[in-house]
Amino acid sequence: MIVNRIADLAFTVGVLVIFYTFQSVEFSVVFGLTPYLVNSTIAFANLEIAPLTLVCTLLFLGACGKSAQIGLHTWLPSAMEGPTPVSALIHAATMVTAGVFLLIRCSPMFEHVPSVLAFIAFIGAGTAFMSATAGLVQNDLKKIIAYSTCSQLGYMMFACGLSHYALSLFHLSNHAFFKALLFLSAGAVIHAVSNEQDLRQFGGLLRLLPYAYAMFLIGSTALMGFPFLTGFYSKDVILEIAATTITIPGTFAY
């Protein structure tokens, strides 16, 4: 709860700064006025600061908490390892992607602040790498899938940081499907072995759960970007974009 409160505070202050600067919180009004405020400054905490930089940073911090980026990611594995598959399904497919969607929806504002975009790319790429490596050493079945979700959210974030919002949304929708499949399969396995979630207690489940095994295999191969499955089309193109973006954030992300 505390991690999310930090992000919610940043998000709330961001919305208040938008209202203070633009006298409105309508998307059309804010995006229409954004280009005229690129060089303006406001006084914030005794500092002269560009309102767009402040707003974008605060909105991104809000998205960091919601979409479990590095530093504010600790709540996600703990929330997802809970015993019910449905809660995890809601988390993976809809709730945690809200932060990414916020960035995509506010892209006309972020595009005017390259420094914040670079920051987003660094944080997203760092999260993608950190979470994937953390997932390698977990023993809880659902915690592994949760760290994988965290890693995929990093992909979506750094795609936004490299200004490819459509790609980010494409990966978001792809990820919702194969991650939902993985979580439902995990629920099937957990219920079949009377609520045991420790991988070290498992073994030989192929004979007992052939259908769940097949679903897990499909979900996992899609997740890792196996050719001609959904994950391949979105993950590969995000990496391709990172490789061809000849900037420091692009090279770092790649």
CSV table of C-alpha atoms in Angstrom, one decimal:
chain,number,residue,atom,x,y,z
A,1,MET,CA,0.0,0.0,0.0
A,2,ILE,CA,2.8,2.4,0.9
A,3,VAL,CA,4.5,2.1,-2.5
A,4,ASN,CA,1.3,2.9,-4.3
A,5,ARG,CA,0.6,5.8,-2.0
A,6,ILE,CA,3.9,7.4,-3.0
A,7,ALA,CA,3.0,7.1,-6.7
A,8,ASP,CA,-0.6,8.3,-6.1
A,9,LEU,CA,0.7,11.4,-4.3
A,10,ALA,CA,3.0,12.2,-7.3
A,11,PHE,CA,0.1,11.6,-9.7
A,12,THR,CA,-2.3,13.8,-7.7
A,13,VAL,CA,0.2,16.7,-7.5
A,14,GLY,CA,0.8,16.3,-11.2
A,15,VAL,CA,-2.9,16.7,-11.9
A,16,LEU,CA,-3.0,19.7,-9.6
A,17,VAL,CA,-0.1,21.3,-11.4
A,18,ILE,CA,-1.9,20.7,-14.8
A,19,PHE,CA,-4.9,22.5,-13.4
A,20,TYR,CA,-2.8,25.3,-12.0
A,21,THR,CA,-1.0,25.8,-15.3
A,22,PHE,CA,-3.7,25.2,-17.9
A,23,GLN,CA,-6.9,26.1,-15.8
A,24,SER,CA,-8.4,22.8,-17.1
A,25,VAL,CA,-7.9,19.0,-17.0
A,26,GLU,CA,-9.6,18.3,-20.3
A,27,PHE,CA,-7.2,16.4,-22.7
A,28,SER,CA,-8.1,18.6,-25.7
A,29,VAL,CA,-7.5,21.9,-23.9
A,30,VAL,CA,-4.2,20.7,-22.3
A,31,PHE,CA,-2.8,19.2,-25.5
A,32,GLY,CA,-3.8,22.2,-27.5
A,33,LEU,CA,-2.0,24.6,-25.1
A,34,THR,CA,1.1,22.5,-24.5
A,35,PRO,CA,3.2,23.8,-27.4
A,36,TYR,CA,2.8,27.4,-26.1
A,37,LEU,CA,4.2,26.6,-22.7
A,38,VAL,CA,7.4,24.8,-23.7
A,39,ASN,CA,9.6,27.7,-22.6
A,40,SER,CA,7.5,29.0,-19.7
A,41,THR,CA,8.4,28.5,-16.0
A,42,ILE,CA,6.5,28.5,-12.7
A,43,ALA,CA,7.7,28.7,-9.1
A,44,PHE,CA,7.5,25.3,-7.4
A,45,ALA,CA,9.1,24.6,-3.9
A,46,ASN,CA,11.2,27.8,-4.3
A,47,LEU,CA,12.6,26.7,-7.6
A,48,GLU,CA,11.9,28.2,-11.1
A,49,ILE,CA,10.9,25.1,-13.1
A,50,ALA,CA,9.3,24.4,-16.4
A,51,PRO,CA,5.7,23.3,-15.8
A,52,LEU,CA,5.8,20.7,-18.6
A,53,THR,CA,8.9,19.0,-17.1
A,54,LEU,CA,7.3,19.0,-13.7
A,55,VAL,CA,4.0,17.6,-14.9
A,56,CYS,CA,5.5,14.9,-17.0
A,57,THR,CA,7.9,13.8,-14.2
A,58,LEU,CA,5.0,13.6,-11.7
A,59,LEU,CA,2.8,11.7,-14.1
A,60,PHE,CA,5.6,9.3,-14.9
A,61,LEU,CA,6.2,8.7,-11.1
A,62,GLY,CA,2.5,7.9,-10.8
A,63,ALA,CA,2.8,5.5,-13.7
A,64,CYS,CA,5.9,4.0,-12.1
A,65,GLY,CA,3.9,3.0,-9.1
A,66,LYS,CA,1.0,1.6,-11.0
A,67,SER,CA,3.1,-0.2,-13.6
A,68,ALA,CA,5.7,-1.4,-11.1
A,69,GLN,CA,8.8,0.2,-12.5
A,70,ILE,CA,12.1,-0.2,-10.7
A,71,GLY,CA,12.1,1.3,-7.2
A,72,LEU,CA,8.3,1.1,-6.9
A,73,HIS,CA,8.0,-2.4,-8.1
A,74,THR,CA,8.0,-4.3,-4.8
A,75,TRP,CA,4.2,-4.5,-4.4
A,76,LEU,CA,3.6,-6.4,-7.6
A,77,PRO,CA,5.2,-9.8,-6.9
A,78,SER,CA,3.7,-9.8,-3.4
A,79,ALA,CA,0.2,-8.9,-4.6
A,80,MET,CA,0.3,-11.5,-7.4
A,81,GLU,CA,1.4,-14.4,-5.4
A,82,GLY,CA,-1.9,-14.5,-3.6
A,83,PRO,CA,-3.9,-17.8,-3.9
A,84,THR,CA,-6.6,-16.8,-6.3
A,85,PRO,CA,-6.0,-16.9,-10.1
A,86,VAL,CA,-8.6,-14.3,-10.8
A,87,SER,CA,-7.0,-11.5,-8.9
A,88,ALA,CA,-3.7,-12.1,-10.7
A,89,LEU,CA,-5.5,-12.2,-14.0
A,90,ILE,CA,-7.0,-8.7,-13.3
A,91,HIS,CA,-3.6,-7.5,-12.2
A,92,ALA,CA,-1.7,-8.7,-15.2
A,93,ALA,CA,-4.1,-8.0,-18.0
A,94,THR,CA,-5.7,-4.7,-16.9
A,95,MET,CA,-4.6,-3.0,-13.7
A,96,VAL,CA,-0.8,-2.8,-14.0
A,97,THR,CA,-0.9,-1.6,-17.6
A,98,ALA,CA,-2.8,1.5,-16.6
A,99,GLY,CA,0.5,3.4,-16.0
A,100,VAL,CA,1.7,2.6,-19.5
A,101,PHE,CA,-1.7,3.6,-20.9
A,102,LEU,CA,-1.4,6.9,-19.0
A,103,LEU,CA,1.9,7.6,-20.8
A,104,ILE,CA,0.4,6.7,-24.2
A,105,ARG,CA,-2.6,8.9,-23.6
A,106,CYS,CA,-0.5,11.9,-22.5
A,107,SER,CA,2.0,11.4,-25.3
A,108,PRO,CA,1.4,14.9,-26.9
A,109,MET,CA,2.6,16.4,-23.6
A,110,PHE,CA,5.6,14.0,-23.1
A,111,GLU,CA,6.8,14.7,-26.7
A,112,HIS,CA,7.7,18.2,-25.7
A,113,VAL,CA,10.0,17.1,-22.9
A,114,PRO,CA,12.9,15.0,-24.3
A,115,SER,CA,14.7,14.9,-20.9
A,116,VAL,CA,11.7,13.1,-19.3
A,117,LEU,CA,11.4,10.7,-22.3
A,118,ALA,CA,15.1,9.8,-21.9
A,119,PHE,CA,14.5,9.1,-18.1
A,120,ILE,CA,11.5,6.9,-19.0
A,121,ALA,CA,13.6,4.9,-21.5
A,122,PHE,CA,16.4,4.4,-18.8
A,123,ILE,CA,13.9,3.3,-16.1
A,124,GLY,CA,11.9,1.1,-18.5
A,125,ALA,CA,15.0,-0.7,-19.8
A,126,GLY,CA,16.4,-1.1,-16.2
A,127,THR,CA,13.1,-2.6,-15.0
A,128,ALA,CA,12.9,-5.0,-18.0
A,129,PHE,CA,16.4,-6.4,-17.2
A,130,MET,CA,16.1,-6.3,-13.4
A,131,SER,CA,12.8,-8.1,-13.2
A,132,ALA,CA,13.7,-10.8,-15.7
A,133,THR,CA,16.8,-11.7,-13.8
A,134,ALA,CA,14.9,-11.6,-10.4
A,135,GLY,CA,12.3,-14.0,-11.9
A,136,LEU,CA,15.1,-16.5,-12.6
A,137,VAL,CA,15.7,-17.2,-8.9
A,138,GLN,CA,12.2,-17.3,-7.6
A,139,ASN,CA,10.6,-20.5,-6.2
A,140,ASP,CA,6.9,-19.4,-6.1
A,141,LEU,CA,5.1,-20.2,-9.3
A,142,LYS,CA,3.0,-17.0,-9.4
A,143,LYS,CA,5.9,-14.8,-8.3
A,144,ILE,CA,7.9,-15.9,-11.4
A,145,ILE,CA,5.0,-14.9,-13.6
A,146,ALA,CA,4.6,-11.6,-11.7
A,147,TYR,CA,8.3,-10.7,-12.2
A,148,SER,CA,7.8,-11.5,-15.9
A,149,THR,CA,4.9,-9.1,-16.0
A,150,CYS,CA,7.1,-6.5,-14.4
A,151,SER,CA,9.7,-7.1,-17.2
A,152,GLN,CA,7.2,-6.8,-20.0
A,153,LEU,CA,6.0,-3.5,-18.5
A,154,GLY,CA,9.6,-2.3,-18.7
A,155,TYR,CA,9.5,-3.1,-22.5
A,156,MET,CA,6.3,-1.0,-22.8
A,157,MET,CA,7.8,1.9,-20.8
A,158,PHE,CA,11.0,2.1,-22.8
A,159,ALA,CA,9.0,1.9,-26.1
A,160,CYS,CA,7.2,5.0,-24.8
A,161,GLY,CA,10.5,6.6,-23.8
A,162,LEU,CA,11.7,6.1,-27.4
A,163,SER,CA,8.5,7.9,-28.7
A,164,HIS,CA,6.9,4.7,-30.2
A,165,TYR,CA,3.6,4.8,-28.4
A,166,ALA,CA,1.7,2.6,-30.9
A,167,LEU,CA,4.2,-0.2,-30.4
A,168,SER,CA,3.8,0.1,-26.7
A,169,LEU,CA,0.1,-0.2,-27.0
A,170,PHE,CA,0.5,-3.2,-29.4
A,171,HIS,CA,2.7,-5.0,-26.9
A,172,LEU,CA,0.3,-4.1,-24.1
A,173,SER,CA,-2.6,-5.8,-25.8
A,174,ASN,CA,-0.6,-8.8,-26.8
A,175,HIS,CA,0.8,-9.2,-23.3
A,176,ALA,CA,-2.7,-9.1,-21.8
A,177,PHE,CA,-3.6,-12.2,-23.7
A,178,PHE,CA,-0.6,-14.4,-23.2
A,179,LYS,CA,-0.2,-13.3,-19.6
A,180,ALA,CA,-3.9,-14.1,-18.9
A,181,LEU,CA,-3.3,-17.5,-20.3
A,182,LEU,CA,-0.3,-18.1,-18.1
A,183,PHE,CA,-2.1,-16.9,-14.9
A,184,LEU,CA,-5.1,-19.1,-15.6
A,185,SER,CA,-2.9,-22.1,-16.3
A,186,ALA,CA,-1.0,-21.3,-13.0
A,187,GLY,CA,-4.4,-21.3,-11.2
A,188,ALA,CA,-5.2,-24.7,-12.8
A,189,VAL,CA,-1.9,-26.2,-11.6
A,190,ILE,CA,-2.1,-24.7,-8.1
A,191,HIS,CA,-5.7,-26.1,-7.6
A,192,ALA,CA,-4.7,-29.5,-9.0
A,193,VAL,CA,-1.9,-29.8,-6.4
A,194,SER,CA,-4.0,-28.6,-3.5
A,195,ASN,CA,-2.8,-25.0,-3.3
A,196,GLU,CA,1.0,-25.8,-3.4
A,197,GLN,CA,2.9,-22.9,-5.1
A,198,ASP,CA,6.5,-23.9,-4.4
A,199,LEU,CA,8.2,-25.1,-7.6
A,200,ARG,CA,10.5,-27.3,-5.6
A,201,GLN,CA,7.6,-29.5,-4.6
A,202,PHE,CA,6.4,-30.0,-8.2
A,203,GLY,CA,7.5,-32.6,-10.8
A,204,GLY,CA,6.0,-35.0,-13.4
A,205,LEU,CA,2.8,-32.9,-13.8
A,206,LEU,CA,2.8,-33.5,-17.6
A,207,ARG,CA,1.0,-36.9,-17.1
A,208,LEU,CA,-1.5,-35.4,-14.6
A,209,LEU,CA,-2.2,-32.1,-16.4
A,210,PRO,CA,-1.5,-32.5,-20.1
A,211,TYR,CA,-4.0,-29.7,-21.1
A,212,ALA,CA,-2.5,-27.2,-18.6
A,213,TYR,CA,1.0,-28.2,-19.8
A,214,ALA,CA,0.0,-27.4,-23.4
A,215,MET,CA,-1.5,-24.0,-22.3
A,216,PHE,CA,1.6,-23.1,-20.3
A,217,LEU,CA,3.9,-24.0,-23.2
A,218,ILE,CA,1.9,-21.8,-25.6
A,219,GLY,CA,1.8,-18.9,-23.1
A,220,SER,CA,5.5,-19.2,-22.3
A,221,THR,CA,6.7,-19.4,-25.9
A,222,ALA,CA,4.5,-16.4,-26.8
A,223,LEU,CA,6.0,-14.5,-23.8
A,224,MET,CA,9.6,-15.2,-24.8
A,225,GLY,CA,9.0,-14.0,-28.4
A,226,PHE,CA,9.1,-17.3,-30.2
A,227,PRO,CA,8.7,-16.7,-34.0
A,228,PHE,CA,5.1,-16.4,-35.3
A,229,LEU,CA,3.5,-16.1,-31.9
A,230,THR,CA,2.1,-12.8,-30.7
A,231,GLY,CA,5.0,-11.9,-28.4
A,232,PHE,CA,7.4,-12.2,-31.3
A,233,TYR,CA,5.7,-9.5,-33.3
A,234,SER,CA,5.6,-6.9,-30.6
A,235,LYS,CA,8.8,-7.6,-28.6
A,236,ASP,CA,11.0,-8.1,-31.6
A,237,VAL,CA,9.9,-4.8,-33.2
A,238,ILE,CA,10.4,-2.9,-29.9
A,239,LEU,CA,14.0,-4.3,-29.8
A,240,GLU,CA,14.5,-3.4,-33.4
A,241,ILE,CA,13.3,0.2,-32.8
A,242,ALA,CA,15.7,0.4,-29.8
A,243,ALA,CA,18.6,-0.9,-32.0
A,244,THR,CA,17.9,1.7,-34.7
A,245,THR,CA,17.4,4.6,-32.3
A,246,ILE,CA,21.0,6.1,-32.3
A,247,THR,CA,20.7,8.0,-29.0
A,248,ILE,CA,22.1,7.2,-25.6
A,249,PRO,CA,18.7,6.1,-24.2
A,250,GLY,CA,18.0,4.0,-27.3
A,251,THR,CA,21.4,2.3,-27.2
A,252,PHE,CA,21.1,1.7,-23.4
A,253,ALA,CA,17.6,0.2,-23.8
A,254,TYR,CA,18.8,-2.1,-26.6
